[in-house]
């Protein structure tokens, strides 16, 4: 099909939407390392995990072999309210950049929660409901996950308690209200409602919180409330599984027009959108059927892949969660408070960590002010106000497209535009007022938190 036939937006019909999630681990020769019990350092059993997580989700978490999991009909119906998400050909951006590159982005911001997180939120809430649970607890950093989970719980009639990282709670009061619209209760973290929160407050008075700390509080809250389980919005294998719907749709849309990406780019916080976007492409790469350049983009303020170590670490500050083998800056790492994006987790998905370690993907880190410059350039030509997190991917895609201009190569670039920036206007305001700084940890900062990593033989 000739080039000019490709529309600005490629949609799939409802019939063309994926009916099963794809489990990338099934095609990995070297599987991601198992979660370990923090006390015994033995692999976590399903039984142990079921004390914290929902049963069906534990089964998904531990399954490294089954390539496809059928998406239950109820979840597919929910997906139809806001999916398929558009795959956009960025003609206007290409024109602006005067690049021979062909740029596509998969836009996940077209739902009230404003990001891709709803794809996993509805799945996790569904399995909790089916198990007959009363409610779920969770943490939220920038607020997108909490919003998504609130929507899913509101829809299914499940209680939802959200621990929100304090600096976001204060910076983004409207996110908090959206969660309350959907019936969730929202507590700023660290709080005095949990023993781990009280301990952190004592040790770091005046702390603005971190994702790792909010996770500890949410886990403790789930363990102490009957009929409750804890759910997590990123990092875990099950979350990447649910997010594969992004990549499956993107690939189906591209296949429709015979388009094959050369470069696939995504921002990486805990790794769920990137893991989901690349899943079917990485599957082909692992099976030797095709090759793609895959790039993870992380903030220079929280550079787990590019400056962390591939080790077992805690997923939370309070050290109550299982140990995961991942690229980590250390669970004691506190990213700078003024960093605007929600990519502030100290670790990275075990799946992506293993793939990166084995050379199947690349990673770069970028500076915050450069990210906001790219975000505004994008907004002005493509119309969408992008989330700061997503804009990390925009910056990397723009840089690749500029490189194509220099070399004359007609590369096809696909990137994940994970969400909208309507709730991030305080960050944009700082940028406009010249108050945004690039706080980049020193080698000593990182060495200090890495020195506290648990010894796992
Ligand atoms: C949470 C979030 C991210 C980062 O999380 P991942 O699990 O790495 O995908 C990126 N973009 C947006 C809009 C988010 O809400």
XYZ file of C-alpha atoms and ligand atoms in Angstrom:
472
model
C 0.000 0.000 0.000
C 1.396 3.379 -0.892
C 2.654 5.735 1.760
C 0.030 8.457 1.437
C -2.785 5.997 2.099
C -1.847 5.770 5.756
C -4.361 7.848 7.700
C -3.508 10.215 10.523
C -5.137 7.820 12.931
C -5.319 4.079 12.564
C -8.135 2.553 14.577
C -9.024 -1.086 14.963
C -12.628 -2.229 14.870
C -14.024 -3.904 17.988
C -13.630 -7.269 16.265
C -9.954 -6.610 15.681
C -9.221 -5.889 19.339
C -7.034 -8.427 21.155
C -8.902 -11.273 22.873
C -5.889 -12.440 24.872
C -2.962 -10.793 26.632
C 0.499 -11.880 25.555
C 2.951 -13.119 28.175
C 6.398 -12.128 26.950
C 8.086 -14.412 29.504
C 6.924 -17.449 27.517
C 9.424 -16.508 24.790
C 12.302 -15.519 27.066
C 15.074 -18.119 27.179
C 16.459 -16.569 30.330
C 13.409 -16.025 32.523
C 13.197 -13.103 34.933
C 14.452 -14.129 38.376
C 11.718 -15.124 40.854
C 10.461 -12.919 43.671
C 12.102 -13.920 46.946
C 10.719 -14.056 50.443
C 12.424 -11.133 52.250
C 12.983 -13.274 55.357
C 14.173 -16.617 53.968
C 15.457 -15.487 50.517
C 13.613 -18.485 49.039
C 11.320 -18.013 45.998
C 7.904 -16.772 47.070
C 5.288 -19.507 46.835
C 1.794 -18.885 45.493
C 0.461 -19.409 48.985
C 2.718 -16.728 50.464
C 1.876 -14.273 47.693
C -1.846 -14.881 48.108
C -1.674 -13.313 51.558
C -0.970 -9.984 49.875
C -2.208 -10.299 46.282
C -5.367 -11.676 44.625
C -5.276 -15.385 43.777
C -5.715 -15.170 40.003
C -3.133 -12.392 39.774
C -0.631 -14.518 41.696
C -1.139 -17.280 39.138
C -0.407 -14.789 36.349
C 2.581 -13.428 38.251
C 4.236 -16.822 38.590
C 3.479 -18.173 35.103
C 6.575 -17.933 32.880
C 5.322 -20.433 30.309
C 1.765 -19.734 29.104
C 2.059 -17.423 26.088
C -1.540 -16.168 26.017
C -4.100 -15.434 28.712
C -7.649 -14.959 27.520
C -9.014 -11.533 28.473
C -12.285 -12.186 30.375
C -15.352 -10.914 28.542
C -16.177 -8.403 31.310
C -12.750 -6.799 30.921
C -13.010 -6.756 27.135
C -16.359 -4.973 27.486
C -14.800 -2.380 29.793
C -11.894 -1.946 27.353
C -14.427 -1.171 24.612
C -15.485 1.979 26.503
C -12.113 3.595 25.813
C -10.218 1.254 23.511
C -8.872 0.642 20.966
C -6.592 3.582 21.555
C -5.538 5.430 18.411
C -2.263 4.789 16.662
C -1.367 8.188 15.265
C 0.928 8.928 12.360
C 2.683 12.103 13.468
C 2.623 13.772 10.048
C 2.626 17.240 11.606
C 5.634 16.533 13.797
C 7.502 14.989 10.843
C 6.770 18.122 8.819
C 7.963 20.378 11.621
C 11.176 18.401 12.030
C 11.700 18.130 8.256
C 12.707 14.528 8.820
C 12.518 11.589 6.442
C 11.630 9.428 9.458
C 8.080 8.151 9.793
C 6.817 8.664 13.296
C 3.906 6.859 14.937
C 2.639 7.065 18.463
C 0.162 4.968 20.399
C -1.915 7.355 22.498
C -3.164 5.991 25.825
C -4.461 9.258 27.291
C -8.025 9.055 25.932
C -9.738 8.019 29.147
C -10.646 9.948 32.274
C -7.713 8.565 34.257
C -5.548 10.018 31.509
C -3.079 7.162 31.083
C -2.464 3.536 30.148
C -2.821 2.484 33.807
C -6.525 1.757 33.401
C -5.636 -1.300 31.275
C -4.259 -3.103 34.298
C -6.475 -1.424 36.909
C -9.638 -2.939 35.485
C -8.005 -6.366 35.264
C -6.767 -6.284 38.845
C -10.059 -4.965 40.212
C -11.947 -7.613 38.239
C -9.960 -10.499 39.737
C -10.294 -9.020 43.235
C -14.040 -8.768 42.802
C -14.299 -12.309 41.431
C -12.431 -13.562 44.482
C -15.162 -12.017 46.625
C -12.869 -9.441 48.245
C -14.165 -6.316 49.917
C -11.567 -3.892 48.687
C -8.019 -3.136 47.618
C -5.251 -0.830 48.781
C -2.588 0.734 46.655
C -0.026 3.507 46.352
C 0.038 6.210 43.748
C 2.945 8.421 42.759
C 1.931 11.042 40.250
C -1.694 10.017 40.757
C -2.514 8.272 37.492
C -2.541 4.773 38.926
C -4.719 5.765 41.869
C -7.152 7.463 39.508
C -7.264 4.461 37.205
C -7.787 2.040 40.081
C -10.504 4.255 41.576
C -12.350 4.194 38.258
C -12.077 0.419 37.987
C -13.180 -0.106 41.604
C -16.003 2.396 41.252
C -17.236 0.485 38.204
C -17.124 -2.892 39.935
C -18.325 -1.745 43.360
C -15.081 -2.477 45.203
C -13.623 -0.367 48.022
C -10.372 1.396 47.188
C -7.830 2.961 49.575
C -5.046 4.949 47.992
C -1.777 6.077 49.608
C -0.619 9.031 47.547
C 2.989 10.261 47.634
C 2.787 13.472 49.658
C 4.393 15.826 47.139
C 1.870 14.767 44.477
C -0.978 14.966 46.970
C -0.053 18.590 47.504
C 0.878 19.410 43.899
C -2.118 17.726 42.320
C -5.201 18.301 44.465
C -7.482 17.757 41.491
C -6.239 14.208 40.954
C -7.186 13.508 44.526
C -10.702 14.813 43.898
C -11.103 12.672 40.791
C -10.284 9.618 42.896
C -12.889 10.683 45.436
C -15.455 11.112 42.657
C -14.997 7.406 41.988
C -15.362 6.589 45.680
C -11.752 6.029 46.755
C -10.261 7.226 50.039
C -6.956 9.046 49.599
C -4.233 9.424 52.263
C -0.986 11.394 51.786
C 2.086 9.212 52.335
C 4.028 8.923 54.561
C 1.139 9.083 57.018
C 0.615 8.278 60.662
C -2.059 5.696 59.775
C 0.481 2.853 59.449
C 3.417 1.820 61.604
C 5.797 1.916 58.634
C 4.590 5.438 57.794
C 5.163 6.592 61.368
C 8.649 5.101 61.316
C 9.589 6.834 58.060
C 8.213 10.151 59.346
C 10.349 9.819 62.423
C 13.478 9.017 60.431
C 12.930 11.605 57.687
C 10.832 14.414 59.161
C 9.477 16.678 56.453
C 9.968 14.079 53.699
C 7.734 14.582 50.659
C 7.443 10.834 50.292
C 8.346 8.337 47.616
C 6.668 5.544 45.750
C 8.613 2.942 47.725
C 7.340 4.393 50.966
C 3.716 4.587 49.809
C 3.926 0.931 48.719
C 4.986 -0.094 52.234
C 2.025 1.723 53.729
C -0.472 0.261 51.249
C 0.812 -3.273 51.860
C 0.534 -2.842 55.615
C -2.979 -1.431 55.229
C -4.044 -4.435 53.117
C -2.588 -6.930 55.581
C -4.391 -5.337 58.501
C -7.865 -5.041 56.892
C -9.912 -8.241 56.475
C -11.113 -8.923 52.908
C -8.504 -6.598 51.450
C -5.600 -7.246 49.125
C -2.879 -4.994 47.793
C -2.563 -4.129 44.101
C 0.354 -2.519 42.290
C 0.219 -0.403 39.144
C 3.568 -1.238 37.560
C 6.754 -3.307 37.896
C 5.072 -6.704 38.402
C 4.892 -9.354 35.670
C 1.088 -9.386 35.796
C 0.956 -5.639 35.059
C 3.165 -6.018 31.999
C 0.901 -8.885 30.916
C -2.214 -6.681 31.054
C -0.413 -3.800 29.349
C 0.450 -6.047 26.399
C -2.908 -4.890 25.034
C -1.088 -1.665 24.006
C 1.492 -3.456 21.894
C -0.944 -6.009 20.492
C -3.224 -3.232 19.265
C -0.315 -1.192 17.922
C 1.067 -4.167 16.039
C -2.345 -5.135 14.628
C -2.860 -1.558 13.412
C 0.584 -1.388 11.809
C 0.189 -4.824 10.233
C -3.046 -3.605 8.616
C -0.973 -1.164 6.582
C 2.103 -3.307 6.217
C 4.167 -0.982 8.410
C 7.044 -2.302 10.481
C 8.767 -0.116 13.058
C 12.562 0.039 13.104
C 12.767 1.747 16.471
C 10.349 1.392 19.401
C 10.593 3.902 22.239
C 8.881 4.186 25.594
C 9.374 5.979 28.862
C 10.265 3.712 31.748
C 9.198 4.206 35.344
C 8.440 0.727 36.620
C 8.347 -0.555 33.061
C 4.683 -1.363 32.474
C 3.853 0.788 29.455
C 7.150 0.012 27.780
C 6.839 -3.698 28.551
C 3.306 -3.647 27.166
C 4.118 -1.649 24.045
C 7.094 -3.762 23.058
C 5.627 -7.153 24.060
C 4.622 -8.604 20.663
C 7.592 -6.992 18.907
C 10.043 -8.240 21.521
C 8.405 -11.671 21.191
C 9.310 -11.704 17.500
C 12.806 -10.525 18.329
C 13.269 -13.254 20.954
C 11.995 -15.912 18.533
C 14.372 -14.628 15.854
C 11.547 -13.640 13.489
C 12.277 -9.929 13.290
C 14.598 -7.320 14.696
C 13.756 -4.031 16.333
C 15.738 -1.384 18.170
C 14.040 -0.878 21.490
C 14.828 2.109 23.696
C 13.783 2.713 27.303
C 13.870 6.372 28.323
C 14.242 7.280 31.967
C 14.708 10.536 33.855
C 18.254 11.542 34.743
C 16.935 12.152 38.268
C 15.938 8.503 38.754
C 18.109 6.459 36.362
C 17.625 2.839 37.430
C 18.556 1.104 34.147
C 21.345 3.449 33.163
C 23.011 3.923 36.550
C 21.590 1.248 38.840
C 22.794 -2.272 39.526
C 21.167 -5.561 38.489
C 20.573 -7.020 41.929
C 17.935 -8.318 44.280
C 16.297 -5.446 46.129
C 13.177 -4.493 47.997
C 10.370 -2.935 45.997
C 9.525 -0.624 48.894
C 11.238 1.615 51.415
C 9.821 -0.210 54.426
C 11.318 -3.513 53.206
C 8.126 -5.498 53.709
C 7.615 -6.518 50.062
C 9.213 -9.515 48.338
C 12.670 -9.034 46.862
C 12.829 -8.602 43.099
C 15.892 -8.954 40.901
C 16.020 -5.788 38.887
C 18.062 -2.769 37.930
C 17.804 -0.673 41.054
C 19.140 2.462 42.670
C 18.415 0.939 46.076
C 15.102 1.061 47.897
C 16.559 3.777 50.140
C 17.018 6.053 47.105
C 14.922 9.218 47.396
C 14.527 10.938 44.025
C 14.487 14.729 44.108
C 11.148 16.166 45.166
C 10.949 18.770 42.445
C 11.082 16.251 39.647
C 7.743 16.607 37.942
C 7.294 13.290 36.175
C 5.903 10.138 37.735
C 8.917 8.034 36.819
C 10.257 8.090 40.331
C 10.524 4.410 41.228
C 13.942 3.188 42.371
C 13.720 -0.131 40.508
C 12.507 -1.569 37.215
C 10.354 -4.500 36.093
C 12.248 -7.793 36.376
C 11.223 -8.696 32.828
C 12.660 -5.509 31.342
C 15.702 -5.691 33.609
C 16.514 -9.180 32.357
C 15.957 -8.212 28.708
C 18.158 -5.154 29.127
C 20.812 -7.198 30.897
C 20.766 -9.726 28.030
C 21.212 -6.996 25.408
C 17.728 -7.060 23.850
C 17.078 -3.391 24.507
C 18.828 -0.082 25.124
C 18.276 2.562 27.769
C 18.993 6.276 27.922
C 18.356 8.925 30.533
C 17.270 12.467 29.757
C 17.110 15.787 31.578
C 13.841 17.205 32.782
C 14.105 20.620 31.106
C 14.891 18.989 27.746
C 11.839 16.780 28.243
C 9.552 19.773 28.765
C 10.983 21.513 25.713
C 10.142 18.452 23.626
C 6.704 18.252 25.241
C 5.863 21.782 24.151
C 7.228 21.322 20.663
C 5.013 18.247 20.378
C 1.927 19.931 21.858
C 2.187 22.804 19.401
C 2.228 20.607 16.304
C 0.305 17.478 17.307
C -2.244 19.207 19.546
C -2.126 16.801 22.475
C -0.927 18.127 25.838
C 1.413 15.300 26.851
C 2.110 13.994 30.343
C 5.677 14.749 31.498
C 6.353 11.000 31.747
C 5.253 10.422 28.161
C 7.357 13.363 27.054
C 10.511 11.429 27.870
C 9.578 9.171 24.956
C 8.717 12.184 22.786
C 12.177 13.653 23.355
C 13.894 10.391 22.428
C 11.705 9.966 19.329
C 12.404 13.543 18.222
C 16.129 12.982 18.690
C 16.012 9.799 16.592
C 14.034 11.642 13.903
C 16.598 14.444 13.871
C 19.338 11.876 13.452
C 17.445 10.506 10.435
C 17.440 14.018 8.995
C 21.216 14.139 9.263
C 21.785 10.705 7.751
C 18.860 10.733 5.311
C 17.591 7.420 6.683
C 13.837 6.793 6.441
C 13.441 4.984 9.721
C 10.022 4.132 11.087
C 9.722 5.134 14.739
C 6.971 4.005 17.105
C 6.675 5.518 20.535
C 4.270 5.218 23.425
C 2.397 8.394 24.327
C 1.208 7.149 27.676
C -0.962 9.992 28.912
C -2.132 13.573 29.041
C -0.692 16.380 31.103
C -3.839 18.148 32.319
C -2.959 17.396 35.923
C 0.691 18.321 35.472
C 0.254 22.021 34.923
C 2.136 22.906 38.100
C 5.160 21.269 36.479
C 4.563 23.140 33.220
C 4.205 26.340 35.255
C 7.597 25.761 36.890
C 9.074 25.167 33.483
C 7.582 28.384 32.085
C 8.770 30.397 35.064
C 12.302 29.092 34.727
C 12.065 27.391 38.107
C 12.565 23.865 36.885
C 15.900 22.361 37.822
C 17.709 19.291 36.681
C 18.541 17.564 39.921
C 20.739 14.640 39.030
C 21.995 12.302 41.757
C 25.745 12.122 42.252
C 27.624 8.814 42.118
C 27.951 9.113 45.894
C 24.174 9.465 46.332
C 23.607 6.284 44.361
C 26.462 4.395 46.001
C 25.026 5.298 49.394
C 21.626 3.768 48.720
C 23.113 0.804 46.844
C 25.260 0.050 49.889
C 22.029 -0.724 51.760
C 20.931 -3.443 49.347
C 20.223 -6.826 50.955
C 22.842 -9.542 50.524
C 21.281 -12.337 48.489
C 23.396 -15.339 47.624
C 2.753 5.662 35.501
C 3.017 6.313 34.225
C 4.201 6.045 33.516
C 5.303 5.178 34.032
O 4.958 3.903 34.475
P 5.390 2.608 33.704
O 4.937 1.500 34.569
O 6.866 2.643 33.525
O 4.672 2.628 32.423
C 4.374 6.647 32.295
N 3.462 7.479 31.781
C 2.321 7.767 32.436
C 1.357 8.724 31.813
C 2.064 7.190 33.660
O 0.932 7.472 34.284
